[in-house]
CSV table of C-alpha atoms in Angstrom, one decimal:
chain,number,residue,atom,x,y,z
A,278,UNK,CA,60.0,-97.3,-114.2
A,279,UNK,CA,58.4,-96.9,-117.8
A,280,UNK,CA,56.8,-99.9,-119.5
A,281,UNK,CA,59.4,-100.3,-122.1
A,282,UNK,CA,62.3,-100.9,-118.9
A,283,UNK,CA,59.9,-103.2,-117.1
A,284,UNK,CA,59.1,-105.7,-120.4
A,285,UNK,CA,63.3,-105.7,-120.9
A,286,UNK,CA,63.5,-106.6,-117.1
A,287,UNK,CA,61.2,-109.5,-116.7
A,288,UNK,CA,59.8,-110.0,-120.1
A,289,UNK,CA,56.5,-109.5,-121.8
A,290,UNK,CA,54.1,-111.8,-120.6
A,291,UNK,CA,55.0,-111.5,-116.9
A,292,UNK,CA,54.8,-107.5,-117.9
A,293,UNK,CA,51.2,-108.0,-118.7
A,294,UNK,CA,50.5,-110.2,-115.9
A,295,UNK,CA,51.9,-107.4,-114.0
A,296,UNK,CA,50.0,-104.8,-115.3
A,297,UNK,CA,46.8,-106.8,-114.6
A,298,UNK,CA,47.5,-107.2,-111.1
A,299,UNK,CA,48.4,-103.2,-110.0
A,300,UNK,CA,45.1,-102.9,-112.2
A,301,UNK,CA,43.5,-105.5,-110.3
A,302,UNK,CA,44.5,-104.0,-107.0
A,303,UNK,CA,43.1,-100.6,-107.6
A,304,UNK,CA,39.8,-101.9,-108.5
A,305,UNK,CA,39.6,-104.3,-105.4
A,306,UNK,CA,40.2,-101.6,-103.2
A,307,UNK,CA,38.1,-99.2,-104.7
A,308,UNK,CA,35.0,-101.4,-105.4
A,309,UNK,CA,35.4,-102.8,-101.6
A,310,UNK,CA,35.3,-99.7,-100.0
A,311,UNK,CA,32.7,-97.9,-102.3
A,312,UNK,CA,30.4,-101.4,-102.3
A,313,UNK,CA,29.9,-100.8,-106.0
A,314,UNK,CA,27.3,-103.3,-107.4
A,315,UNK,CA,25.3,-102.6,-110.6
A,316,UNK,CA,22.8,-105.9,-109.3
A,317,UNK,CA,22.2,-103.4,-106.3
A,318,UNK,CA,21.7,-100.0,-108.5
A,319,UNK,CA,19.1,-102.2,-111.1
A,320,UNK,CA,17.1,-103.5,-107.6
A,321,UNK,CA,17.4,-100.2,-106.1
A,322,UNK,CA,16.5,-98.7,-109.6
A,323,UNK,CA,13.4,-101.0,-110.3
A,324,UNK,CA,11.4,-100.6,-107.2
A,325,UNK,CA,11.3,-96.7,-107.9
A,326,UNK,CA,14.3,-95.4,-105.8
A,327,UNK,CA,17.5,-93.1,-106.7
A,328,UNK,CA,19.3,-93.9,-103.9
A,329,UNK,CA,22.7,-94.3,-103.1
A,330,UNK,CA,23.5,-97.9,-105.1
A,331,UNK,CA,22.4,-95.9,-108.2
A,332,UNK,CA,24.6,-92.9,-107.1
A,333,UNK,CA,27.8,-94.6,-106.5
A,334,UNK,CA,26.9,-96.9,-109.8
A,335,UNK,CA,26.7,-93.8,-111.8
A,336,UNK,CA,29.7,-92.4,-110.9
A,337,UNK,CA,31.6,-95.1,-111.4
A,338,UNK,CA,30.1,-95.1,-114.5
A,339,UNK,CA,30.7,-91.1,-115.7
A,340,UNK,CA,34.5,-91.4,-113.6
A,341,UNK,CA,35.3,-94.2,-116.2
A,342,UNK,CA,34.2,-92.3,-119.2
A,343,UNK,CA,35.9,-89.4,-117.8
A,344,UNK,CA,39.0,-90.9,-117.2
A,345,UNK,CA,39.3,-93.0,-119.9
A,346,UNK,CA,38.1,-90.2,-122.8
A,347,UNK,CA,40.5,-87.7,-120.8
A,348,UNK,CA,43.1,-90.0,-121.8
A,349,UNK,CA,42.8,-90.7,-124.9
A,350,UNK,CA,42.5,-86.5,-125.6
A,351,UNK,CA,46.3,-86.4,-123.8
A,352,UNK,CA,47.2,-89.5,-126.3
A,353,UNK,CA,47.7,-92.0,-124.0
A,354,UNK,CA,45.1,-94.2,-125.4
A,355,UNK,CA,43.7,-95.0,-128.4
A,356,UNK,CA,40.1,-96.5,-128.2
A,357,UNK,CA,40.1,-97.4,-132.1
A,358,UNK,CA,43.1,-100.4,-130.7
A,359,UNK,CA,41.0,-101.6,-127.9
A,360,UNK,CA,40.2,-104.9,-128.5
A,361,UNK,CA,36.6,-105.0,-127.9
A,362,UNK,CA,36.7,-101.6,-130.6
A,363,UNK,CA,39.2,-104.3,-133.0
A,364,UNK,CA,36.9,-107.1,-133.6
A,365,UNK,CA,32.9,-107.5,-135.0
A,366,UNK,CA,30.8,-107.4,-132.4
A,367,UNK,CA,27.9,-109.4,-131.8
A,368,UNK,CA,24.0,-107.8,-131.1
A,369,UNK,CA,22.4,-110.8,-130.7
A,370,UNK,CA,24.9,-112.0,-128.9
A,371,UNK,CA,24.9,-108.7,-126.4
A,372,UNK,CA,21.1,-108.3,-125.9
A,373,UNK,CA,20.5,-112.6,-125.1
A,374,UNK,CA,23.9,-112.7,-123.4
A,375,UNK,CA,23.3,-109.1,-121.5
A,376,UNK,CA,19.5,-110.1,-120.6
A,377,UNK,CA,20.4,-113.8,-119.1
A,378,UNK,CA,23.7,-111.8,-117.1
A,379,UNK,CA,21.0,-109.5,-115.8
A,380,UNK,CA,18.6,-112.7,-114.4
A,381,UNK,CA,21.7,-114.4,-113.4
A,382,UNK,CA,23.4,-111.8,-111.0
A,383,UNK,CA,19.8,-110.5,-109.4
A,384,UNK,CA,19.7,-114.3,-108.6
A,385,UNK,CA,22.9,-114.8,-107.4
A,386,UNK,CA,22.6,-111.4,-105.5
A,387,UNK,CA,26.1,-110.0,-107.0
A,388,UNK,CA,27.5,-109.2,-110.5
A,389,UNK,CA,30.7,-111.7,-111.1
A,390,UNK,CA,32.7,-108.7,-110.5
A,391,UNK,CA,31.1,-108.2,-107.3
A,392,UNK,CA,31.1,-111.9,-106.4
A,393,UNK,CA,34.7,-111.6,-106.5
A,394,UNK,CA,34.8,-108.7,-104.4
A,395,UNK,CA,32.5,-110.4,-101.6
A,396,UNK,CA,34.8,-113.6,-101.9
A,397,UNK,CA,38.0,-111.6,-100.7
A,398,UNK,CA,36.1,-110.6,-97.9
A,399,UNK,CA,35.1,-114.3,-96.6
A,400,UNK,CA,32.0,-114.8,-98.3
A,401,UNK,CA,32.0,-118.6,-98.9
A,402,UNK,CA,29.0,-118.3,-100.7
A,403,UNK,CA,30.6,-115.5,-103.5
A,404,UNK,CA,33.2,-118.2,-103.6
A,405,UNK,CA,31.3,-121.0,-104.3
A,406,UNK,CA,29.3,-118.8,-107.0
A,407,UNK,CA,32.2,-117.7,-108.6
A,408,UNK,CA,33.6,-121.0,-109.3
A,409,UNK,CA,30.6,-122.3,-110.8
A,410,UNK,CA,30.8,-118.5,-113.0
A,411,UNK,CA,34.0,-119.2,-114.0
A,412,UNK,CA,33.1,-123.2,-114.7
A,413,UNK,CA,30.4,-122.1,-116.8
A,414,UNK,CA,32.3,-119.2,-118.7
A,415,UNK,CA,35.2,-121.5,-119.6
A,416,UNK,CA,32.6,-124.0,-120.8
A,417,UNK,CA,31.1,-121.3,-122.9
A,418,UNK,CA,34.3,-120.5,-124.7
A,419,UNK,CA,35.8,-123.8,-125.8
A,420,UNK,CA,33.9,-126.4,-123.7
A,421,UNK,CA,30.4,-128.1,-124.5
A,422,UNK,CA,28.6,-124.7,-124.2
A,423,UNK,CA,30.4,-122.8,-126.9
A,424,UNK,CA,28.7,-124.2,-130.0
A,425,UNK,CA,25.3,-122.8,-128.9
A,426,UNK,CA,27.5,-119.7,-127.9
A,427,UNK,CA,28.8,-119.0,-131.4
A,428,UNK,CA,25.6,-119.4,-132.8
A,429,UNK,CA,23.4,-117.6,-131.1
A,430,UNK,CA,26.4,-114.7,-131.2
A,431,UNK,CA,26.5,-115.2,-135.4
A,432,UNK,CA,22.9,-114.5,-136.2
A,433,UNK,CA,23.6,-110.8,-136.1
A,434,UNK,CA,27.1,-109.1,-135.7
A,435,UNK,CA,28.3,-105.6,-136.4
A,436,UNK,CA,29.5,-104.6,-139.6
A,437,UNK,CA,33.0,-103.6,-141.3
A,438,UNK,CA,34.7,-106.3,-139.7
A,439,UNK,CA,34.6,-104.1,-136.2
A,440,UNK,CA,32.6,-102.8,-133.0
A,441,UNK,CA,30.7,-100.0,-133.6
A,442,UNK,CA,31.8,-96.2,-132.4
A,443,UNK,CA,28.9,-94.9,-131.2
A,444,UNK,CA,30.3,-91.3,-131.0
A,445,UNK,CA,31.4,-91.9,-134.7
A,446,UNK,CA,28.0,-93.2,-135.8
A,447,UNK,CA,26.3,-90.6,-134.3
A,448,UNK,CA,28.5,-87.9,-135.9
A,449,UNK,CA,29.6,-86.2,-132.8
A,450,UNK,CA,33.0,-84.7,-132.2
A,451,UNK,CA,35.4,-86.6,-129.9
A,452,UNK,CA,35.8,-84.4,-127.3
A,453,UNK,CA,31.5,-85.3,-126.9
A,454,UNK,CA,32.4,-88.3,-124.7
A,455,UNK,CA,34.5,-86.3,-122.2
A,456,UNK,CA,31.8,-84.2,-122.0
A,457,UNK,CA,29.2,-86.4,-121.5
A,458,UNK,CA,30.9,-88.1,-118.8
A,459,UNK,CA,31.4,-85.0,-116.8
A,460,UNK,CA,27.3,-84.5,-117.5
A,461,UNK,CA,26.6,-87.7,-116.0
A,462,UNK,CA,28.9,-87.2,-112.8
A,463,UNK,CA,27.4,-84.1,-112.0
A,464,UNK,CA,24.2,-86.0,-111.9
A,465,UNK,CA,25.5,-88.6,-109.7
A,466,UNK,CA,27.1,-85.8,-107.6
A,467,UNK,CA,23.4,-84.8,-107.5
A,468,UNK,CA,22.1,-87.7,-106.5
A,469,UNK,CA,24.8,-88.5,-104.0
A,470,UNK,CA,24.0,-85.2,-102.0
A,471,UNK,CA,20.4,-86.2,-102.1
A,472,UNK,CA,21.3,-89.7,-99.9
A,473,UNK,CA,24.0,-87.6,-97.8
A,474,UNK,CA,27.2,-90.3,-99.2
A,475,UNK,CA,30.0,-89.6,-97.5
A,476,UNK,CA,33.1,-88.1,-99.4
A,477,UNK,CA,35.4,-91.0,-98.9
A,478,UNK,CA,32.4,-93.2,-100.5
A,479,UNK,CA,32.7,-91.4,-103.7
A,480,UNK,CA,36.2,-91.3,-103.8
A,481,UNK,CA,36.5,-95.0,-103.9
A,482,UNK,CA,34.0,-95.3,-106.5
A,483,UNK,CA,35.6,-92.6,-108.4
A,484,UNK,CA,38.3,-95.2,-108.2
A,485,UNK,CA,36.2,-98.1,-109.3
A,486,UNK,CA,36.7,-95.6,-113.0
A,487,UNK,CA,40.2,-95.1,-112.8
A,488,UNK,CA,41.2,-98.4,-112.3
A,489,UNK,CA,39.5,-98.8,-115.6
A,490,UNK,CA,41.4,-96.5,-117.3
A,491,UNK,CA,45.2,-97.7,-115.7
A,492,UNK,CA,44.0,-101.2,-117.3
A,493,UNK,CA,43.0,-99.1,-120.6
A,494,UNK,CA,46.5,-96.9,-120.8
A,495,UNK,CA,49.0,-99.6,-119.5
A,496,UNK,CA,48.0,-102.4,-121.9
A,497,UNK,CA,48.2,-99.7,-124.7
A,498,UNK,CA,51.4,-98.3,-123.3
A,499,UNK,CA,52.8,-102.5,-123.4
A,500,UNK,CA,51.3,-102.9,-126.9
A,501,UNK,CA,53.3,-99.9,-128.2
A,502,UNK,CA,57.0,-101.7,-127.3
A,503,UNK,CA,56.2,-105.5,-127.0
A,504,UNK,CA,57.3,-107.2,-129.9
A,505,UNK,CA,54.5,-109.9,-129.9
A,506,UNK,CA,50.8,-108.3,-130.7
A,507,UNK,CA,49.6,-107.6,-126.8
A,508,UNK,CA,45.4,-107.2,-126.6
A,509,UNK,CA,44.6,-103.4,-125.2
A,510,UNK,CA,42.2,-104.4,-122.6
A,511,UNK,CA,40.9,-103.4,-119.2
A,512,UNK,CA,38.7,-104.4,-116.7
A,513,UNK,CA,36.4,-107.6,-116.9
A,514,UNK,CA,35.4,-110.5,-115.6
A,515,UNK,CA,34.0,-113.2,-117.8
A,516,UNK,CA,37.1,-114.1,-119.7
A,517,UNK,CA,39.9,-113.4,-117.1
A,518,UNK,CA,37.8,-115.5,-114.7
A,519,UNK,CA,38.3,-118.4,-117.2
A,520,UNK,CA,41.5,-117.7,-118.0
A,521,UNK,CA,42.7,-117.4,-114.5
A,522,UNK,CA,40.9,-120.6,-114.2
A,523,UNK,CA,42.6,-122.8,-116.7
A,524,UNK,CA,46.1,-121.1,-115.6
A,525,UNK,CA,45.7,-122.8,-112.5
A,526,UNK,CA,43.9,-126.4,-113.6
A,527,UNK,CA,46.8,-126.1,-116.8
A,528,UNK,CA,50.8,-125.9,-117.1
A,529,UNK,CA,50.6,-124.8,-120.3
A,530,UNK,CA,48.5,-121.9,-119.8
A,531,UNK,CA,50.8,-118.2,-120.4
A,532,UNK,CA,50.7,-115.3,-118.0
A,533,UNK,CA,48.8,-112.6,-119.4
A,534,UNK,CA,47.3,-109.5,-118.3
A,535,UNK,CA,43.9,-111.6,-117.4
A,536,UNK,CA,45.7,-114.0,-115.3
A,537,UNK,CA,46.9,-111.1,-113.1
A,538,UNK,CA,43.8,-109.1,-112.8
A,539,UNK,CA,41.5,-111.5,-110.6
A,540,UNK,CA,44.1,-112.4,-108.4
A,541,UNK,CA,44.9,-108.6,-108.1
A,542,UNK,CA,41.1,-107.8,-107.1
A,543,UNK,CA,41.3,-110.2,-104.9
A,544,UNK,CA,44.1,-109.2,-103.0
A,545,UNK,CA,43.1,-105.5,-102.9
A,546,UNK,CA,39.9,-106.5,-101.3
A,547,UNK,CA,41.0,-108.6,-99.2
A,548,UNK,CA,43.5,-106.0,-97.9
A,549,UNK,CA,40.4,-103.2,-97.9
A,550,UNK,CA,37.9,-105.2,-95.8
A,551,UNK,CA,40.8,-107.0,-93.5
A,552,UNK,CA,41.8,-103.2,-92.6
A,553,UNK,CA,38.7,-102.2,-92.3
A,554,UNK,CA,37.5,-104.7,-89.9
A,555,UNK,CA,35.0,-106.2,-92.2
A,556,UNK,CA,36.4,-108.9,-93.3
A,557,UNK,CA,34.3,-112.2,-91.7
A,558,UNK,CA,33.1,-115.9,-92.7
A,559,UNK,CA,29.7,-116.0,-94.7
A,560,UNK,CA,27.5,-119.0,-96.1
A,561,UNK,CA,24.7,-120.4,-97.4
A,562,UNK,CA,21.3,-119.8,-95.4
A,563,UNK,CA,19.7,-122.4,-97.0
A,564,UNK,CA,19.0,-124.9,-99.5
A,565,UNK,CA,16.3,-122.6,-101.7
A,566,UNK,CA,19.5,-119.9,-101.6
A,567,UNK,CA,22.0,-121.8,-102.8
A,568,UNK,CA,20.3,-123.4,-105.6
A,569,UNK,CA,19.3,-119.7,-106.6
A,570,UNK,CA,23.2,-118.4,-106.0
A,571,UNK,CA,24.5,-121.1,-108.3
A,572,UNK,CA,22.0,-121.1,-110.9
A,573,UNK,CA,22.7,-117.3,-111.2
A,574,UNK,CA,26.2,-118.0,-111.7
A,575,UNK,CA,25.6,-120.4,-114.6
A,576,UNK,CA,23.3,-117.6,-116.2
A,577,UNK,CA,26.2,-115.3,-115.7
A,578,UNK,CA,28.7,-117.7,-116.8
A,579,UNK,CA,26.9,-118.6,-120.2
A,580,UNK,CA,25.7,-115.0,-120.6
A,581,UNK,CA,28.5,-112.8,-119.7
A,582,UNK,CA,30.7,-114.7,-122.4
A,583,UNK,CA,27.7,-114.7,-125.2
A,584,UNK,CA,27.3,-110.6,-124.5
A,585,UNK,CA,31.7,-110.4,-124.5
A,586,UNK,CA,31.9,-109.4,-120.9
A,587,UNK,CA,30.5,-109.1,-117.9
A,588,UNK,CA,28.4,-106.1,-116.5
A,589,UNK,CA,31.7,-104.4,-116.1
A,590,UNK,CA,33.4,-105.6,-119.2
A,591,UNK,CA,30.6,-104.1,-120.8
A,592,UNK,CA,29.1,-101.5,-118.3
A,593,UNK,CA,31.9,-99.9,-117.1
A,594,UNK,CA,35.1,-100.6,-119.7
A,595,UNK,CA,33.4,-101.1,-122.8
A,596,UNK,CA,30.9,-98.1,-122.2
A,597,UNK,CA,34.0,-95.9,-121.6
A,598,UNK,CA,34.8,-96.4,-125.0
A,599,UNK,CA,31.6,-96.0,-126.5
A,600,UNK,CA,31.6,-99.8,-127.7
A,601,UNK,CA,28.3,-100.2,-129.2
A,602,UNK,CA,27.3,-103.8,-128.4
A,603,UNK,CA,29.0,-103.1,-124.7
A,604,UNK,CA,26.1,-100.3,-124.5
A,605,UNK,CA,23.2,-102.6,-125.5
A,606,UNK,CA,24.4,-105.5,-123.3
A,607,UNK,CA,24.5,-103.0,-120.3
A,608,UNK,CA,21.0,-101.8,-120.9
A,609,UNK,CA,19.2,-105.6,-121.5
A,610,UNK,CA,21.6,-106.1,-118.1
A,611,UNK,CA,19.4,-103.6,-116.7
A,612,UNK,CA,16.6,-104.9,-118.4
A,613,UNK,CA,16.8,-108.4,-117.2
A,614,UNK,CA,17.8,-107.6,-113.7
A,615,UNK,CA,14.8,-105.4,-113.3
A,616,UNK,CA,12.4,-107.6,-114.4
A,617,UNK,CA,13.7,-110.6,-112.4
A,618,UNK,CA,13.7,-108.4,-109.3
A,619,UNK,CA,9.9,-107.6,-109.8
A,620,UNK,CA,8.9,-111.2,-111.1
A,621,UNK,CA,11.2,-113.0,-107.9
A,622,UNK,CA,11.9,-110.9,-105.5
A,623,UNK,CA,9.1,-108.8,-105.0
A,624,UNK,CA,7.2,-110.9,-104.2
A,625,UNK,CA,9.0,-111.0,-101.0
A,626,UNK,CA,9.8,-107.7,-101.0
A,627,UNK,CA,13.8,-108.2,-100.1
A,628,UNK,CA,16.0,-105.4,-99.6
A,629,UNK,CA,19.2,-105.2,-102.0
A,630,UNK,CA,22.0,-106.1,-100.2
């Protein structure tokens, strides 16, 4: 069934929402089964090792890029409509926004992508974390948080009334980002090999990418026939979290491809860790550890939505489309994380998890 048959079926909202969940599913799945955390690449990263967090980070990274720019050469998608690509972008906004995100998910030991991830798979205290993400987020985007969001995103924002291409502004042909994502998968191939990952690992987090690029393809494929203007968007987690949020808490909320994808991540990891026999109750250990986990998910709340996404909003969807402010919020992400694992947790010396 092509897109244009499914919108005259069920209409063009539900179409979206539809979209968002099959999206949703894929990445579930995939990020279940290949345990793909940027909090545990950044840890793993800062205390001086290339180990297999980093690999399976990286190519998830390089398989998105790949996947994404691959498409976009066979004219399925056309990065220039993305939304993030559409609007100004914000630079304060990304490096604050990305450097509290990075503080916020070492501290709440999980990305909000990843806390949704652990949540499917009975971890009662992703669960409680994520709500108090998505609390927070929602507050930062029309609640009491979002007039200190808006200004400290105003004081400096990209130029031209858009995001900036960072292939374009650095003169480079467009077949350079293809390229460079096969470059960086042959590295993580490398460094895979080095920490003996199994294959079906690295097929999953291959996946992790190409559920990136179904959310990238589809909403442009919907965009092309709806009549009402449809966002081209894919994977993220700070303003769907909301949204899904606010469907659920308000009637008049609309289905939209947001509203489908956390649902849809939940349900494919659910479905990956209940066939795989991991799926099992978690909680708090402590007092100290919840107070941590929860004021991690208020830095990630507040920060993901100041930086316009969350580290896979910007890490993994906005970098495959060479967003500019997604690249700088994914390095003070790095940034932040790393020096909140050496300042808090080394200390203790804890292992990622």
């Amino acid at each position: 069934m092509d897109i244009l048959t499914l919108v005259e079926r069920i209409g063009e909202a539900p179409a979206a929402a539809l979209l968002g969940l099959l999206t949703g599913v894929i990445f579930g799945i995939a990020a279940q089964r290949s345990r793909f955390c940027l909090r545990a690449a950044t840890v793993e990263f800062a205390r001086g090792r290339m180990g297999d967090k980093v690999a399976v980070w990286l190519l998830t990274f390089s398989t998105a890029v790949v996947w994404v720019q691959g498409a976009q050469y066979l004219g399925l998608f056309r990065a220039e409509e993305a939304r993030i690509m559409a609007i100004p972008g914000s630079w304060s906004g990304a490096v604050i926004g990305g450097l509290l995100f990075g503080v916020g998910m070492v501290l709440a030991r999980g990305c909000s992508g990843r806390l949704l991830v652990l949540a499917a798979t009975g971890n009662l205290r992703s669960v409680v974390s994520g709500l108090v993400f998505a609390v927070v987020a929602q507050m930062s985007l029309s609640g009491w948080l979002a007039s200190t969001r808006d200004s400290l995103a105003a004081l400096w924002v990209t130029s031209g009334g858009h995001n900036m291409d960072l292939l374009a502004a650095l003169g480079l042909p467009p077949m350079s980002g293809l390229a460079f994502g096969i470059a960086v998968a042959a590295l993580a191939l490398v460094v895979a090999a080095r920490n003996k990952i199994g294959a079906w690992r690295l097929i999953f987090a291959s996946g992790v990418g190409f559920a990136v690029a179904v959310g990238w393809v589809s909403t442009y494929a919907l965009s092309q026939v709806a009549f009402d203007p449809v966002p081209v968007e894919s994977a993220t987690f700070t303003g769907p979290s909301a949204s899904t949020l606010m469907f659920f808490l308000d009637n008049t909320a609309i289905l939209e491809f947001d509203v489908g994808l956390v649902p849809g991540v939940f349900v494919g990891s659910f479905l990956a860790s209940w066939l795989a026999g991991e799926f099992r109750f978690q909680g708090f250990e402590d007092e100290a550890n919840m107070r941590r986990a929860l004021t991690g998910a208020a830095f990630m709340g507040f920060g993901g939505m100041l930086a316009g996404g969350c580290a896979i909003g910007n890490g993994v969807t906005g970098g495959s489309v060479f967003a500019g402010t997604a690249w700088l919020a994914l390095l003070c992400m790095w940034i932040g994380a790393m020096v909140t694992d050496v300042l808090v947790d080394q200390r203790g010396v804890r292992q990622p998890a």
